[in-house]
Amino acid sequence: MNFKLPTEYEVLVVGSGHAGIEAALAAARVGCRTLMLTQNLDTIGQMSCNPAIGGLAKGHIVREIDAMGGAMGLNADATGIQFRMLNRRKGPSVRAPRAQCDKKAYQFRMKAILESAENLDLKQGTASRGWQGRWRGNRFGFENRYAKRRDHFGDIFARSPPRRRSQQGRRTNGRRQFDSER
């Protein structure tokens, strides 16, 4: 017996690490009905044994995420216990800020942000099999793509926003044929 979720989702995010959190929040922020599927709801946003955000490489990514309205930088600012500038004695091209965060405070605050976000549902489960396909022919002439994941909840559908069909035409014997020429 399979349990069917009563909601159809437009975006399905599998995993609740830094990238999954930002992807789910971004999709929910633009108005898509979003489901985040994670193996354990208690480990959402869990940091490694070195809970640092920043540095030369990751700091660049965090600043880009922050510029687009992401939650990682704001959460690091709120839960940081030490802030420092790396490579202070070297040139400006290799200087980078880094924040050491309280692991548990970061994790709990990030989970609270996700739970309070509109258009975002959190479910615990394992995506065991995925399938992608498409269907055509709705009344607006759009092509809808969808991805289906099967897990122990049953079938969960995630559909991306509709997009217009290509207007390039088909090639027939070396010559393009458009729908208007038929």
Tab-separated table of C-alpha atoms in Angstrom:
chain	number	residue	atom	x	y	z
A	1	MET	CA	0.000	0.000	0.000
A	2	ASN	CA	1.481	3.327	-1.095
A	3	PHE	CA	0.701	6.601	0.587
A	4	LYS	CA	0.079	9.458	-1.850
A	5	LEU	CA	0.987	12.964	-0.815
A	6	PRO	CA	-1.985	15.278	-1.253
A	7	THR	CA	0.136	18.091	-2.693
A	8	GLU	CA	1.687	18.318	-6.138
A	9	TYR	CA	5.054	20.054	-6.030
A	10	GLU	CA	6.703	22.126	-8.727
A	11	VAL	CA	10.210	21.692	-7.299
A	12	LEU	CA	11.652	18.690	-5.494
A	13	VAL	CA	14.949	19.155	-3.623
A	14	VAL	CA	16.684	15.996	-2.420
A	15	GLY	CA	19.101	16.667	0.442
A	16	SER	CA	19.323	19.300	3.152
A	17	GLY	CA	22.941	20.430	3.054
A	18	HIS	CA	24.019	23.981	2.236
A	19	ALA	CA	23.163	23.676	-1.477
A	20	GLY	CA	19.822	21.950	-0.879
A	21	ILE	CA	18.764	24.563	1.650
A	22	GLU	CA	19.594	27.458	-0.659
A	23	ALA	CA	17.909	25.762	-3.645
A	24	ALA	CA	14.727	25.055	-1.692
A	25	LEU	CA	14.540	28.568	-0.248
A	26	ALA	CA	15.172	30.161	-3.662
A	27	ALA	CA	12.458	28.076	-5.324
A	28	ALA	CA	9.969	28.783	-2.537
A	29	ARG	CA	10.803	32.495	-2.604
A	30	VAL	CA	9.869	32.792	-6.292
A	31	GLY	CA	6.511	31.150	-5.610
A	32	CYS	CA	7.051	27.507	-6.606
A	33	ARG	CA	5.462	24.853	-4.400
A	34	THR	CA	8.608	23.112	-3.085
A	35	LEU	CA	9.329	19.874	-1.246
A	36	MET	CA	12.648	19.243	0.483
A	37	LEU	CA	13.227	15.539	0.989
A	38	THR	CA	15.907	14.617	3.537
A	39	GLN	CA	16.970	11.389	5.231
A	40	ASN	CA	16.809	12.893	8.707
A	41	LEU	CA	14.937	16.057	9.679
A	42	ASP	CA	17.207	16.478	12.718
A	43	THR	CA	20.330	16.929	10.571
A	44	ILE	CA	19.103	19.774	8.345
A	45	GLY	CA	21.961	22.247	7.903
A	46	GLN	CA	24.373	20.201	10.015
A	47	MET	CA	27.936	21.488	9.805
A	48	SER	CA	31.106	19.430	9.770
A	49	CYS	CA	33.619	19.147	12.606
A	50	ASN	CA	35.166	22.450	11.428
A	51	PRO	CA	32.151	24.780	11.379
A	52	ALA	CA	33.725	27.567	9.318
A	53	ILE	CA	31.983	29.631	6.690
A	54	GLY	CA	34.211	31.766	4.524
A	55	GLY	CA	37.781	31.511	3.364
A	56	LEU	CA	39.179	31.973	-0.123
A	57	ALA	CA	36.895	29.639	-2.072
A	58	LYS	CA	33.778	29.161	0.033
A	59	GLY	CA	33.750	32.823	1.037
A	60	HIS	CA	33.357	33.818	-2.617
A	61	ILE	CA	30.367	31.474	-3.000
A	62	VAL	CA	28.816	32.695	0.269
A	63	ARG	CA	29.045	36.316	-0.894
A	64	GLU	CA	27.349	35.420	-4.195
A	65	ILE	CA	24.584	33.533	-2.360
A	66	ASP	CA	24.177	36.477	0.002
A	67	ALA	CA	23.908	38.906	-2.928
A	68	MET	CA	21.012	36.839	-4.302
A	69	GLY	CA	19.189	36.855	-0.958
A	70	GLY	CA	20.380	33.513	0.414
A	71	ALA	CA	20.286	32.418	4.034
A	72	MET	CA	23.798	31.036	4.575
A	73	GLY	CA	25.547	34.375	5.127
A	74	LEU	CA	22.804	35.780	7.347
A	75	ASN	CA	22.789	32.634	9.450
A	76	ALA	CA	26.583	32.679	9.738
A	77	ASP	CA	26.446	36.294	10.929
A	78	ALA	CA	23.803	35.437	13.522
A	79	THR	CA	25.520	32.322	14.894
A	80	GLY	CA	29.180	33.295	14.496
A	81	ILE	CA	31.466	33.050	17.515
A	82	GLN	CA	34.702	34.205	15.862
A	83	PHE	CA	35.221	36.426	12.816
A	84	ARG	CA	38.634	36.983	11.286
A	85	MET	CA	40.350	38.060	8.108
A	86	LEU	CA	42.579	35.394	6.597
A	87	ASN	CA	45.965	36.234	4.986
A	88	ARG	CA	46.001	39.715	6.464
A	89	ARG	CA	49.717	40.173	5.739
A	90	LYS	CA	49.457	39.124	2.096
A	91	GLY	CA	48.067	40.999	-0.866
A	92	PRO	CA	44.410	41.946	-1.228
A	93	SER	CA	43.717	39.213	-3.792
A	94	VAL	CA	44.201	36.450	-1.203
A	95	ARG	CA	42.519	38.080	1.807
A	96	ALA	CA	39.209	36.565	2.810
A	97	PRO	CA	36.835	36.790	5.777
A	98	ARG	CA	35.980	33.637	7.700
A	99	ALA	CA	33.455	33.025	10.474
A	100	GLN	CA	33.559	30.169	12.964
A	101	CYS	CA	29.963	29.338	13.853
A	102	ASP	CA	28.274	27.574	16.727
A	103	LYS	CA	27.395	24.237	15.084
A	104	LYS	CA	24.138	23.567	16.864
A	105	ALA	CA	22.908	27.168	16.796
A	106	TYR	CA	23.540	27.327	13.026
A	107	GLN	CA	21.711	24.046	12.485
A	108	PHE	CA	18.682	24.915	14.650
A	109	ARG	CA	18.355	28.416	13.215
A	110	MET	CA	18.556	27.125	9.626
A	111	LYS	CA	15.855	24.535	10.351
A	112	ALA	CA	13.638	27.253	11.844
A	113	ILE	CA	14.117	29.382	8.709
A	114	LEU	CA	13.083	26.447	6.502
A	115	GLU	CA	10.063	25.557	8.644
A	116	SER	CA	8.768	29.128	8.554
A	117	ALA	CA	9.232	29.607	4.785
A	118	GLU	CA	6.082	29.821	2.680
A	119	ASN	CA	5.601	27.336	-0.192
A	120	LEU	CA	8.135	24.935	1.360
A	121	ASP	CA	7.417	21.548	2.912
A	122	LEU	CA	9.984	19.348	4.674
A	123	LYS	CA	9.605	15.566	4.579
A	124	GLN	CA	11.819	12.800	5.891
A	125	GLY	CA	12.468	9.986	3.435
A	126	THR	CA	14.830	8.481	0.899
A	127	ALA	CA	14.571	9.073	-2.831
A	128	SER	CA	15.202	5.547	-4.043
A	129	ARG	CA	14.372	5.817	-7.736
A	130	GLY	CA	13.959	8.712	-10.117
A	131	TRP	CA	12.291	9.004	-13.494
A	132	GLN	CA	12.040	11.940	-15.868
A	133	GLY	CA	9.654	12.413	-18.708
A	134	ARG	CA	7.386	14.925	-20.361
A	135	TRP	CA	3.875	15.398	-21.579
A	136	ARG	CA	2.584	17.841	-24.182
A	137	GLY	CA	-0.588	19.283	-25.480
A	138	ASN	CA	-2.208	21.492	-22.903
A	139	ARG	CA	-4.442	24.293	-24.082
A	140	PHE	CA	-1.748	26.986	-23.920
A	141	GLY	CA	0.687	25.231	-26.249
A	142	PHE	CA	3.274	24.832	-23.519
A	143	GLU	CA	5.531	21.857	-22.983
A	144	ASN	CA	5.586	20.700	-19.377
A	145	ARG	CA	8.454	18.665	-17.990
A	146	TYR	CA	8.147	16.750	-14.784
A	147	ALA	CA	10.290	14.534	-12.622
A	148	LYS	CA	8.865	11.732	-10.563
A	149	ARG	CA	10.592	10.315	-7.519
A	150	ARG	CA	9.493	7.087	-5.894
A	151	ASP	CA	10.161	6.545	-2.228
A	152	HIS	CA	8.336	5.066	0.721
A	153	PHE	CA	5.779	7.921	0.556
A	154	GLY	CA	4.611	6.800	-2.890
A	155	ASP	CA	4.890	8.831	-6.055
A	156	ILE	CA	5.793	12.482	-5.691
A	157	PHE	CA	5.482	14.661	-8.768
A	158	ALA	CA	7.568	17.767	-9.259
A	159	ARG	CA	6.850	19.882	-12.303
A	160	SER	CA	8.898	22.817	-13.535
A	161	PRO	CA	7.164	25.970	-14.743
A	162	PRO	CA	5.834	25.717	-18.306
A	163	ARG	CA	8.032	26.812	-21.160
A	164	ARG	CA	7.248	27.602	-24.767
A	165	ARG	CA	7.991	25.067	-27.466
A	166	SER	CA	10.894	25.777	-29.755
A	167	GLN	CA	9.947	27.907	-32.762
A	168	GLN	CA	12.943	26.809	-34.848
A	169	GLY	CA	11.005	24.405	-37.019
A	170	ARG	CA	11.862	20.896	-38.191
A	171	ARG	CA	14.344	19.834	-40.822
A	172	THR	CA	12.841	17.859	-43.674
A	173	ASN	CA	15.163	16.738	-46.483
A	174	GLY	CA	17.631	19.511	-45.764
A	175	ARG	CA	14.952	22.212	-45.691
A	176	ARG	CA	13.313	23.683	-42.617
A	177	GLN	CA	9.577	23.256	-42.321
A	178	PHE	CA	7.563	25.471	-39.998
A	179	ASP	CA	4.083	24.772	-38.710
A	180	SER	CA	2.696	27.624	-40.829
A	181	GLU	CA	4.024	25.987	-44.060
A	182	ARG	CA	2.167	22.704	-43.662
